[in-house]
Amino acid sequence: MSDIAATSPEPAYITKLALQRLPFSEVKSAEDFFDGRYIKQRRLLILHLLRSTSTPILLQADTGLGKTTLLQQLQRQTTSDMRFYRWRNNISTLEQYQGMLKALATELASTNDEKSLANLLKERLSHLKKLNITPVLLVDDVQLLSEPEQQLLHSCLSWQDDEQQPILQAVLSMTAETKFNLVSTQWLDLPPLEFIETEAYLLHRLKSAGYQGDSPFSPKEIQYLSKASAGNLARLNALAHQQLLGIKAKTWKRTPKISLGQINWLRWSGGISLAAVIVLILVFQNRINDWISASTVSQNTLELPEDISAEDNKLATVVVGDEQEKEAKMLSEREKLEALLAEIPTPASETSSAQDQEKLMPSAEAEQVVVEAEPEEKIEKEIPTVPGPEEQIVNNENKTIAPKQVKKLEPSILDKVHDTKWILSRPAKHYTFQLMGSWDDKEVDAFIEEHGLTGDMARFTSLRDNKPWHVLIFGVYPSKQAALKASNQWSGAMNNLPTWLRRFDSVQKQIKEKGVKP
């Protein structure tokens, strides 16, 4: 990650800070590796993709952001279900095969024939796949491989077992400016280090070199280092090394000074422009006046109809008393309704008969009276309805009837999860995050409830190794930038979830080709 050429075999700050070695040199152990927010997300996502897919992963980022260090950390922290081989450049095909056989199959070759060695390697890798162990190739700076080396890599990635499934996975890395068309890949980026993690990164590298104590960098120096490096780890290492040596190479540009002559010129140029505008107004003053007067006359002129007859000249008149009369009518109608409702008898006890319950409802004659009372007027106030027998609870003390309280069950989180029909209806070019996959659908339920997920989440089931594979996706985003920006604002447990950014068309294709009912 860093190539630091010290000005002396042992800089003065090594003794001053009681360090055992240079703190910002190349990462050589797991203790030196800084597992920051974005780096940890990408590391966990790579492991998730290696377990759940067979498509090679392409890690693409600018030089100095830590691609090589991340691949080395994957190889150091190898798990029981994965085995890694670091692709070596500028060696023969026979040596490459022998190295793969030793690292992936833990076996030494007894033959020097390339074809026989390739067949033996395929057999051992197929056996590993049957044991649910994924062999993985780690290829750093794939754009630097020669043409024969690229062809050999393409040949290895095309190896298949008896079920026509790839037997090798791969994680490839290259610079962001380079195009890659060797094989179909899943693209991943590696963002620069954030400002809020700069101090933690510098202190981590110092402590891995034996430093004990608080950060030797002041807040102002940390702000300078973050801004000058722009989050590039290699550049940050070099600047931090120079800072400890006492070398401060400022990279930002100063604001250019404006001379007195330039200030005078700007002042006079403004005055000249204002004078020119005034002259133009005086020259065309008559035309401007004519235009203003013509527009004013056109706005103040009213066009009258040619002839208005006496019958058509009857204008509608609004009288204030009309509104009071309408109000009085509505009040009288409400009084009639209240009188009708007052005549409805109240049941005497809880064990009232069916006939007493029928008396609680308005009769057909009462309804007829309500209708005939004012057929032309619309009654705006709603008539209160009397609860039915099944909704009434009798209070023995006060002899009153109260409506039964019906409890409404709140919907479960799992009820809000969308299905495949919803996924297929999403725009194909929009993006979503795949949060997890499992052979057991109950693990998906437990995952949702454990993290309390809300929002646009959906699940689907597809075939993987001829078995149902249950997948959970989250979110709908119009672009890749919008999705990454939204994931940066995740909080709580979701902030540490491994995610896989996918386009909906790839998810829809997976459902159409391999989708099954859960």
mmCIF file of N, CA and C in Angstrom, residues 229-344:
data_model
loop_
_atom_site.group_PDB
_atom_site.id
_atom_site.type_symbol
_atom_site.label_atom_id
_atom_site.label_comp_id
_atom_site.label_asym_id
_atom_site.label_seq_id
_atom_site.Cartn_x
_atom_site.Cartn_y
_atom_site.Cartn_z
ATOM 1 N N SER A 229 -4.260 14.138 1.048
ATOM 2 C CA SER A 229 -4.216 12.782 0.482
ATOM 3 C C SER A 229 -5.485 12.414 -0.264
ATOM 4 N N ALA A 230 -6.600 13.141 -0.023
ATOM 5 C CA ALA A 230 -7.898 12.853 -0.651
ATOM 6 C C ALA A 230 -8.348 11.424 -0.385
ATOM 7 N N GLY A 231 -7.991 10.874 0.782
ATOM 8 C CA GLY A 231 -8.418 9.528 1.143
ATOM 9 C C GLY A 231 -7.619 8.408 0.509
ATOM 10 N N ASN A 232 -6.557 8.740 -0.240
ATOM 11 C CA ASN A 232 -5.706 7.724 -0.854
ATOM 12 C C ASN A 232 -4.720 7.216 0.193
ATOM 13 N N LEU A 233 -4.759 5.914 0.511
ATOM 14 C CA LEU A 233 -3.977 5.364 1.608
ATOM 15 C C LEU A 233 -2.477 5.449 1.351
ATOM 16 N N ALA A 234 -2.028 5.172 0.138
ATOM 17 C CA ALA A 234 -0.599 5.257 -0.168
ATOM 18 C C ALA A 234 -0.095 6.685 -0.012
ATOM 19 N N ARG A 235 -0.871 7.660 -0.498
ATOM 20 C CA ARG A 235 -0.479 9.060 -0.366
ATOM 21 C C ARG A 235 -0.523 9.502 1.094
ATOM 22 N N LEU A 236 -1.510 9.000 1.840
ATOM 23 C CA LEU A 236 -1.615 9.340 3.255
ATOM 24 C C LEU A 236 -0.427 8.799 4.037
ATOM 25 N N ASN A 237 0.020 7.581 3.722
ATOM 26 C CA ASN A 237 1.200 7.019 4.383
ATOM 27 C C ASN A 237 2.437 7.878 4.144
ATOM 28 N N ALA A 238 2.625 8.299 2.892
ATOM 29 C CA ALA A 238 3.796 9.118 2.564
ATOM 30 C C ALA A 238 3.742 10.475 3.261
ATOM 31 N N LEU A 239 2.575 11.097 3.300
ATOM 32 C CA LEU A 239 2.440 12.405 3.938
ATOM 33 C C LEU A 239 2.626 12.308 5.454
ATOM 34 N N ALA A 240 2.089 11.236 6.067
ATOM 35 C CA ALA A 240 2.261 11.056 7.505
ATOM 36 C C ALA A 240 3.730 10.833 7.862
ATOM 37 N N HIS A 241 4.432 10.075 7.018
ATOM 38 C CA HIS A 241 5.871 9.866 7.214
ATOM 39 C C HIS A 241 6.620 11.194 7.129
ATOM 40 N N GLN A 242 6.287 12.006 6.153
ATOM 41 C CA GLN A 242 6.931 13.317 6.010
ATOM 42 C C GLN A 242 6.584 14.237 7.181
ATOM 43 N N GLN A 243 5.356 14.138 7.668
ATOM 44 C CA GLN A 243 4.941 14.978 8.792
ATOM 45 C C GLN A 243 5.754 14.654 10.040
ATOM 46 N N LEU A 244 5.982 13.358 10.273
ATOM 47 C CA LEU A 244 6.777 12.963 11.427
ATOM 48 C C LEU A 244 8.242 13.350 11.260
ATOM 49 N N LEU A 245 8.714 13.433 10.019
ATOM 50 C CA LEU A 245 10.083 13.880 9.760
ATOM 51 C C LEU A 245 10.226 15.394 9.876
ATOM 52 N N GLY A 246 9.074 16.102 9.930
ATOM 53 C CA GLY A 246 9.132 17.554 9.993
ATOM 54 C C GLY A 246 9.018 18.219 8.646
ATOM 55 N N ILE A 247 8.669 17.425 7.605
ATOM 56 C CA ILE A 247 8.524 17.968 6.240
ATOM 57 C C ILE A 247 7.052 18.177 5.977
ATOM 58 N N LYS A 248 6.654 19.414 5.711
ATOM 59 C CA LYS A 248 5.258 19.729 5.436
ATOM 60 C C LYS A 248 5.153 20.263 4.014
ATOM 61 N N ALA A 249 4.684 19.397 3.138
ATOM 62 C CA ALA A 249 4.543 19.786 1.722
ATOM 63 C C ALA A 249 3.086 20.110 1.454
ATOM 64 N N LYS A 250 2.740 21.388 1.542
ATOM 65 C CA LYS A 250 1.361 21.798 1.305
ATOM 66 C C LYS A 250 1.034 21.723 -0.176
ATOM 67 N N THR A 251 -0.121 21.181 -0.483
ATOM 68 C CA THR A 251 -0.481 20.947 -1.882
ATOM 69 C C THR A 251 -1.591 21.855 -2.369
ATOM 70 N N TRP A 252 -2.300 22.552 -1.440
ATOM 71 C CA TRP A 252 -3.407 23.362 -1.922
ATOM 72 C C TRP A 252 -2.902 24.673 -2.507
ATOM 73 N N LYS A 253 -3.679 25.238 -3.419
ATOM 74 C CA LYS A 253 -3.318 26.469 -4.114
ATOM 75 C C LYS A 253 -3.778 27.677 -3.322
ATOM 76 N N ARG A 254 -2.902 28.693 -3.287
ATOM 77 C CA ARG A 254 -3.271 29.910 -2.600
ATOM 78 C C ARG A 254 -4.150 30.779 -3.489
ATOM 79 N N THR A 255 -4.941 31.612 -2.848
ATOM 80 C CA THR A 255 -5.806 32.519 -3.603
ATOM 81 C C THR A 255 -4.964 33.593 -4.258
ATOM 82 N N PRO A 256 -5.065 33.816 -5.569
ATOM 83 C CA PRO A 256 -4.243 34.832 -6.238
ATOM 84 C C PRO A 256 -4.555 36.224 -5.708
ATOM 85 N N LYS A 257 -3.475 37.011 -5.527
ATOM 86 C CA LYS A 257 -3.633 38.377 -5.052
ATOM 87 C C LYS A 257 -4.023 39.297 -6.201
ATOM 88 N N ILE A 258 -4.864 40.269 -5.884
ATOM 89 C CA ILE A 258 -5.317 41.249 -6.881
ATOM 90 C C ILE A 258 -4.572 42.553 -6.632
ATOM 91 N N SER A 259 -3.904 43.048 -7.668
ATOM 92 C CA SER A 259 -3.118 44.277 -7.533
ATOM 93 C C SER A 259 -4.030 45.496 -7.502
ATOM 94 N N LEU A 260 -3.436 46.622 -7.103
ATOM 95 C CA LEU A 260 -4.197 47.864 -7.027
ATOM 96 C C LEU A 260 -4.657 48.325 -8.404
ATOM 97 N N GLY A 261 -3.816 48.081 -9.391
ATOM 98 C CA GLY A 261 -4.217 48.463 -10.750
ATOM 99 C C GLY A 261 -5.415 47.680 -11.243
ATOM 100 N N GLN A 262 -5.486 46.388 -10.891
ATOM 101 C CA GLN A 262 -6.634 45.581 -11.286
ATOM 102 C C GLN A 262 -7.902 46.048 -10.587
ATOM 103 N N ILE A 263 -7.779 46.471 -9.307
ATOM 104 C CA ILE A 263 -8.952 46.975 -8.588
ATOM 105 C C ILE A 263 -9.477 48.240 -9.251
ATOM 106 N N ASN A 264 -8.568 49.163 -9.625
ATOM 107 C CA ASN A 264 -8.998 50.405 -10.284
ATOM 108 C C ASN A 264 -9.664 50.116 -11.618
ATOM 109 N N TRP A 265 -9.101 49.150 -12.347
ATOM 110 C CA TRP A 265 -9.692 48.816 -13.653
ATOM 111 C C TRP A 265 -11.103 48.254 -13.488
ATOM 112 N N LEU A 266 -11.297 47.365 -12.469
ATOM 113 C CA LEU A 266 -12.625 46.821 -12.225
ATOM 114 C C LEU A 266 -13.623 47.905 -11.836
ATOM 115 N N ARG A 267 -13.164 48.877 -11.020
ATOM 116 C CA ARG A 267 -14.068 49.948 -10.591
ATOM 117 C C ARG A 267 -14.496 50.810 -11.769
ATOM 118 N N TRP A 268 -13.531 51.196 -12.626
ATOM 119 C CA TRP A 268 -13.867 52.055 -13.770
ATOM 120 C C TRP A 268 -14.679 51.300 -14.814
ATOM 121 N N SER A 269 -14.437 49.980 -14.979
ATOM 122 C CA SER A 269 -15.218 49.222 -15.967
ATOM 123 C C SER A 269 -16.692 49.173 -15.574
ATOM 124 N N GLY A 270 -16.977 49.089 -14.263
ATOM 125 C CA GLY A 270 -18.367 49.128 -13.823
ATOM 126 C C GLY A 270 -19.023 50.463 -14.086
ATOM 127 N N GLY A 271 -18.302 51.557 -13.845
ATOM 128 C CA GLY A 271 -18.854 52.888 -14.120
ATOM 129 C C GLY A 271 -19.116 53.108 -15.589
ATOM 130 N N ILE A 272 -18.207 52.632 -16.447
ATOM 131 C CA ILE A 272 -18.379 52.784 -17.896
ATOM 132 C C ILE A 272 -19.616 52.027 -18.367
ATOM 133 N N SER A 273 -19.822 50.822 -17.841
ATOM 134 C CA SER A 273 -20.994 50.034 -18.238
ATOM 135 C C SER A 273 -22.286 50.740 -17.839
ATOM 136 N N LEU A 274 -22.326 51.306 -16.619
ATOM 137 C CA LEU A 274 -23.525 52.013 -16.168
ATOM 138 C C LEU A 274 -23.802 53.232 -17.037
ATOM 139 N N ALA A 275 -22.760 53.978 -17.421
ATOM 140 C CA ALA A 275 -22.938 55.152 -18.285
ATOM 141 C C ALA A 275 -23.486 54.753 -19.648
ATOM 142 N N ALA A 276 -23.016 53.642 -20.190
ATOM 143 C CA ALA A 276 -23.503 53.192 -21.498
ATOM 144 C C ALA A 276 -24.982 52.854 -21.446
ATOM 145 N N VAL A 277 -25.443 52.220 -20.346
ATOM 146 C CA VAL A 277 -26.858 51.894 -20.200
ATOM 147 C C VAL A 277 -27.708 53.160 -20.140
ATOM 148 N N ILE A 278 -27.238 54.178 -19.408
ATOM 149 C CA ILE A 278 -27.989 55.437 -19.303
ATOM 150 C C ILE A 278 -28.118 56.116 -20.656
ATOM 151 N N VAL A 279 -27.042 56.134 -21.440
ATOM 152 C CA VAL A 279 -27.074 56.744 -22.775
ATOM 153 C C VAL A 279 -28.091 56.039 -23.668
ATOM 154 N N LEU A 280 -28.129 54.725 -23.636
ATOM 155 C CA LEU A 280 -29.082 53.984 -24.464
ATOM 156 C C LEU A 280 -30.514 54.307 -24.066
ATOM 157 N N ILE A 281 -30.772 54.468 -22.750
ATOM 158 C CA ILE A 281 -32.129 54.806 -22.295
ATOM 159 C C ILE A 281 -32.540 56.189 -22.813
ATOM 160 N N LEU A 282 -31.628 57.170 -22.788
ATOM 161 C CA LEU A 282 -31.951 58.521 -23.257
ATOM 162 C C LEU A 282 -32.206 58.541 -24.764
ATOM 163 N N VAL A 283 -31.430 57.775 -25.526
ATOM 164 C CA VAL A 283 -31.589 57.767 -26.987
ATOM 165 C C VAL A 283 -32.945 57.199 -27.384
ATOM 166 N N PHE A 284 -33.359 56.107 -26.734
ATOM 167 C CA PHE A 284 -34.606 55.436 -27.118
ATOM 168 C C PHE A 284 -35.746 55.755 -26.149
ATOM 169 N N GLN A 285 -35.709 56.963 -25.529
ATOM 170 C CA GLN A 285 -36.716 57.304 -24.529
ATOM 171 C C GLN A 285 -38.105 57.414 -25.133
ATOM 172 N N ASN A 286 -38.204 58.041 -26.330
ATOM 173 C CA ASN A 286 -39.513 58.209 -26.964
ATOM 174 C C ASN A 286 -40.158 56.871 -27.289
ATOM 175 N N ARG A 287 -39.373 55.933 -27.807
ATOM 176 C CA ARG A 287 -39.920 54.610 -28.149
ATOM 177 C C ARG A 287 -40.378 53.870 -26.889
ATOM 178 N N ILE A 288 -39.624 54.010 -25.816
ATOM 179 C CA ILE A 288 -39.984 53.340 -24.569
ATOM 180 C C ILE A 288 -41.291 53.900 -24.018
ATOM 181 N N ASN A 289 -41.461 55.262 -24.100
ATOM 182 C CA ASN A 289 -42.696 55.888 -23.600
ATOM 183 C C ASN A 289 -43.906 55.432 -24.403
ATOM 184 N N ASP A 290 -43.739 55.372 -25.760
ATOM 185 C CA ASP A 290 -44.851 54.926 -26.604
ATOM 186 C C ASP A 290 -45.251 53.491 -26.281
ATOM 187 N N TRP A 291 -44.258 52.654 -26.047
ATOM 188 C CA TRP A 291 -44.551 51.234 -25.745
ATOM 189 C C TRP A 291 -45.276 51.089 -24.411
ATOM 190 N N ILE A 292 -44.839 51.862 -23.393
ATOM 191 C CA ILE A 292 -45.489 51.800 -22.072
ATOM 192 C C ILE A 292 -46.914 52.303 -22.135
ATOM 193 N N SER A 293 -47.173 53.431 -22.859
ATOM 194 C CA SER A 293 -48.530 53.976 -22.949
ATOM 195 C C SER A 293 -49.461 53.031 -23.688
ATOM 196 N N ALA A 294 -48.962 52.380 -24.761
ATOM 197 C CA ALA A 294 -49.802 51.443 -25.525
ATOM 198 C C ALA A 294 -50.188 50.233 -24.673
ATOM 199 N N SER A 295 -49.256 49.729 -23.897
ATOM 200 C CA SER A 295 -49.574 48.578 -23.053
ATOM 201 C C SER A 295 -50.541 48.938 -21.943
ATOM 202 N N THR A 296 -50.437 50.168 -21.406
ATOM 203 C CA THR A 296 -51.345 50.606 -20.331
ATOM 204 C C THR A 296 -52.764 50.746 -20.833
ATOM 205 N N VAL A 297 -52.928 51.331 -22.034
ATOM 206 C CA VAL A 297 -54.265 51.492 -22.616
ATOM 207 C C VAL A 297 -54.916 50.153 -22.881
ATOM 208 N N SER A 298 -54.143 49.197 -23.387
ATOM 209 C CA SER A 298 -54.709 47.874 -23.687
ATOM 210 C C SER A 298 -55.151 47.155 -22.432
ATOM 211 N N GLN A 299 -54.443 47.400 -21.292
ATOM 212 C CA GLN A 299 -54.819 46.738 -20.059
ATOM 213 C C GLN A 299 -56.061 47.350 -19.435
ATOM 214 N N ASN A 300 -56.288 48.689 -19.601
ATOM 215 C CA ASN A 300 -57.414 49.383 -18.963
ATOM 216 C C ASN A 300 -58.677 49.405 -19.803
ATOM 217 N N THR A 301 -58.650 48.894 -21.029
ATOM 218 C CA THR A 301 -59.812 48.918 -21.914
ATOM 219 C C THR A 301 -60.650 47.667 -21.695
ATOM 220 N N LEU A 302 -61.975 47.858 -21.505
ATOM 221 C CA LEU A 302 -62.908 46.742 -21.324
ATOM 222 C C LEU A 302 -63.755 46.583 -22.570
ATOM 223 N N GLU A 303 -63.878 45.407 -23.072
ATOM 224 C CA GLU A 303 -64.699 45.135 -24.246
ATOM 225 C C GLU A 303 -66.106 44.785 -23.800
ATOM 226 N N LEU A 304 -67.130 45.592 -24.235
ATOM 227 C CA LEU A 304 -68.537 45.384 -23.885
ATOM 228 C C LEU A 304 -69.243 44.634 -24.997
ATOM 229 N N PRO A 305 -70.272 43.858 -24.673
ATOM 230 C CA PRO A 305 -71.045 43.180 -25.731
ATOM 231 C C PRO A 305 -71.835 44.193 -26.531
ATOM 232 N N GLU A 306 -72.125 43.844 -27.800
ATOM 233 C CA GLU A 306 -72.804 44.777 -28.705
ATOM 234 C C GLU A 306 -74.213 45.101 -28.226
ATOM 235 N N ASP A 307 -75.000 44.140 -27.757
ATOM 236 C CA ASP A 307 -76.388 44.382 -27.380
ATOM 237 C C ASP A 307 -76.775 43.454 -26.243
ATOM 238 N N ILE A 308 -77.375 44.017 -25.188
ATOM 239 C CA ILE A 308 -77.834 43.228 -24.055
ATOM 240 C C ILE A 308 -79.329 43.422 -23.935
ATOM 241 N N SER A 309 -80.117 42.395 -24.075
ATOM 242 C CA SER A 309 -81.567 42.491 -23.993
ATOM 243 C C SER A 309 -81.990 42.604 -22.549
ATOM 244 N N ALA A 310 -83.226 42.978 -22.331
ATOM 245 C CA ALA A 310 -83.739 43.172 -20.971
ATOM 246 C C ALA A 310 -83.813 41.860 -20.221
ATOM 247 N N GLU A 311 -84.151 40.752 -20.933
ATOM 248 C CA GLU A 311 -84.277 39.460 -20.259
ATOM 249 C C GLU A 311 -82.912 38.923 -19.845
ATOM 250 N N ASP A 312 -81.887 39.153 -20.710
ATOM 251 C CA ASP A 312 -80.555 38.645 -20.412
ATOM 252 C C ASP A 312 -79.851 39.489 -19.372
ATOM 253 N N ASN A 313 -80.441 40.666 -19.035
ATOM 254 C CA ASN A 313 -79.765 41.575 -18.130
ATOM 255 C C ASN A 313 -80.147 41.338 -16.685
ATOM 256 N N LYS A 314 -80.791 40.212 -16.360
ATOM 257 C CA LYS A 314 -81.153 39.882 -14.997
ATOM 258 C C LYS A 314 -79.952 39.275 -14.296
ATOM 259 N N LEU A 315 -79.370 40.032 -13.355
ATOM 260 C CA LEU A 315 -78.176 39.579 -12.641
ATOM 261 C C LEU A 315 -78.591 38.857 -11.373
ATOM 262 N N ALA A 316 -77.852 37.816 -11.018
ATOM 263 C CA ALA A 316 -78.125 37.064 -9.785
ATOM 264 C C ALA A 316 -77.783 37.926 -8.595
ATOM 265 N N THR A 317 -78.683 37.946 -7.603
ATOM 266 C CA THR A 317 -78.499 38.763 -6.416
ATOM 267 C C THR A 317 -78.370 37.864 -5.208
ATOM 268 N N VAL A 318 -77.388 38.138 -4.364
ATOM 269 C CA VAL A 318 -77.155 37.363 -3.144
ATOM 270 C C VAL A 318 -77.672 38.168 -1.974
ATOM 271 N N VAL A 319 -78.588 37.590 -1.186
ATOM 272 C CA VAL A 319 -79.173 38.253 -0.031
ATOM 273 C C VAL A 319 -78.652 37.568 1.216
ATOM 274 N N VAL A 320 -78.247 38.365 2.194
ATOM 275 C CA VAL A 320 -77.674 37.806 3.409
ATOM 276 C C VAL A 320 -78.694 36.988 4.170
ATOM 277 N N GLY A 321 -79.959 37.385 4.143
ATOM 278 C CA GLY A 321 -80.995 36.658 4.876
ATOM 279 C C GLY A 321 -81.179 35.242 4.398
ATOM 280 N N ASP A 322 -80.864 34.939 3.121
ATOM 281 C CA ASP A 322 -81.035 33.581 2.582
ATOM 282 C C ASP A 322 -80.209 32.569 3.364
ATOM 283 N N GLU A 323 -78.963 32.914 3.709
ATOM 284 C CA GLU A 323 -78.105 31.979 4.426
ATOM 285 C C GLU A 323 -78.667 31.679 5.814
ATOM 286 N N GLN A 324 -79.265 32.716 6.477
ATOM 287 C CA GLN A 324 -79.842 32.490 7.803
ATOM 288 C C GLN A 324 -81.052 31.570 7.725
ATOM 289 N N GLU A 325 -81.860 31.739 6.656
ATOM 290 C CA GLU A 325 -83.027 30.877 6.494
ATOM 291 C C GLU A 325 -82.609 29.425 6.268
ATOM 292 N N LYS A 326 -81.573 29.210 5.477
ATOM 293 C CA LYS A 326 -81.094 27.847 5.238
ATOM 294 C C LYS A 326 -80.597 27.214 6.532
ATOM 295 N N GLU A 327 -79.883 28.027 7.352
ATOM 296 C CA GLU A 327 -79.377 27.516 8.617
ATOM 297 C C GLU A 327 -80.507 27.098 9.525
ATOM 298 N N ALA A 328 -81.586 27.932 9.550
ATOM 299 C CA ALA A 328 -82.747 27.627 10.403
ATOM 300 C C ALA A 328 -83.412 26.327 9.961
ATOM 301 N N LYS A 329 -83.525 26.115 8.628
ATOM 302 C CA LYS A 329 -84.119 24.878 8.123
ATOM 303 C C LYS A 329 -83.311 23.660 8.545
ATOM 304 N N MET A 330 -81.966 23.769 8.420
ATOM 305 C CA MET A 330 -81.121 22.632 8.787
ATOM 306 C C MET A 330 -81.243 22.317 10.276
ATOM 307 N N LEU A 331 -81.345 23.380 11.112
ATOM 308 C CA LEU A 331 -81.486 23.148 12.546
ATOM 309 C C LEU A 331 -82.806 22.450 12.864
ATOM 310 N N SER A 332 -83.869 22.875 12.189
ATOM 311 C CA SER A 332 -85.166 22.237 12.428
ATOM 312 C C SER A 332 -85.156 20.769 12.028
ATOM 313 N N GLU A 333 -84.473 20.458 10.912
ATOM 314 C CA GLU A 333 -84.385 19.079 10.470
ATOM 315 C C GLU A 333 -83.580 18.241 11.473
ATOM 316 N N ARG A 334 -82.515 18.804 12.016
ATOM 317 C CA ARG A 334 -81.718 18.080 13.004
ATOM 318 C C ARG A 334 -82.524 17.804 14.272
ATOM 319 N N GLU A 335 -83.351 18.806 14.647
ATOM 320 C CA GLU A 335 -84.200 18.604 15.823
ATOM 321 C C GLU A 335 -85.177 17.446 15.599
ATOM 322 N N LYS A 336 -85.723 17.345 14.381
ATOM 323 C CA LYS A 336 -86.621 16.241 14.074
ATOM 324 C C LYS A 336 -85.907 14.902 14.216
ATOM 325 N N LEU A 337 -84.660 14.826 13.684
ATOM 326 C CA LEU A 337 -83.892 13.577 13.759
ATOM 327 C C LEU A 337 -83.589 13.213 15.203
ATOM 328 N N GLU A 338 -83.213 14.229 16.024
ATOM 329 C CA GLU A 338 -82.927 13.949 17.425
ATOM 330 C C GLU A 338 -84.167 13.454 18.151
ATOM 331 N N ALA A 339 -85.332 14.017 17.800
ATOM 332 C CA ALA A 339 -86.576 13.570 18.435
ATOM 333 C C ALA A 339 -86.871 12.122 18.076
ATOM 334 N N LEU A 340 -86.624 11.742 16.799
ATOM 335 C CA LEU A 340 -86.844 10.355 16.387
ATOM 336 C C LEU A 340 -85.921 9.407 17.129
ATOM 337 N N LEU A 341 -84.635 9.807 17.266
ATOM 338 C CA LEU A 341 -83.688 8.946 17.963
ATOM 339 C C LEU A 341 -84.016 8.843 19.452
ATOM 340 N N ALA A 342 -84.609 9.920 20.043
ATOM 341 C CA ALA A 342 -84.945 9.896 21.475
ATOM 342 C C ALA A 342 -86.057 8.894 21.771
ATOM 343 N N GLU A 343 -86.887 8.614 20.744
ATOM 344 C CA GLU A 343 -87.987 7.680 20.950
ATOM 345 C C GLU A 343 -87.525 6.226 20.960
ATOM 346 N N ILE A 344 -86.274 5.970 20.587
ATOM 347 C CA ILE A 344 -85.778 4.586 20.565
ATOM 348 C C ILE A 344 -85.568 4.131 21.997
#
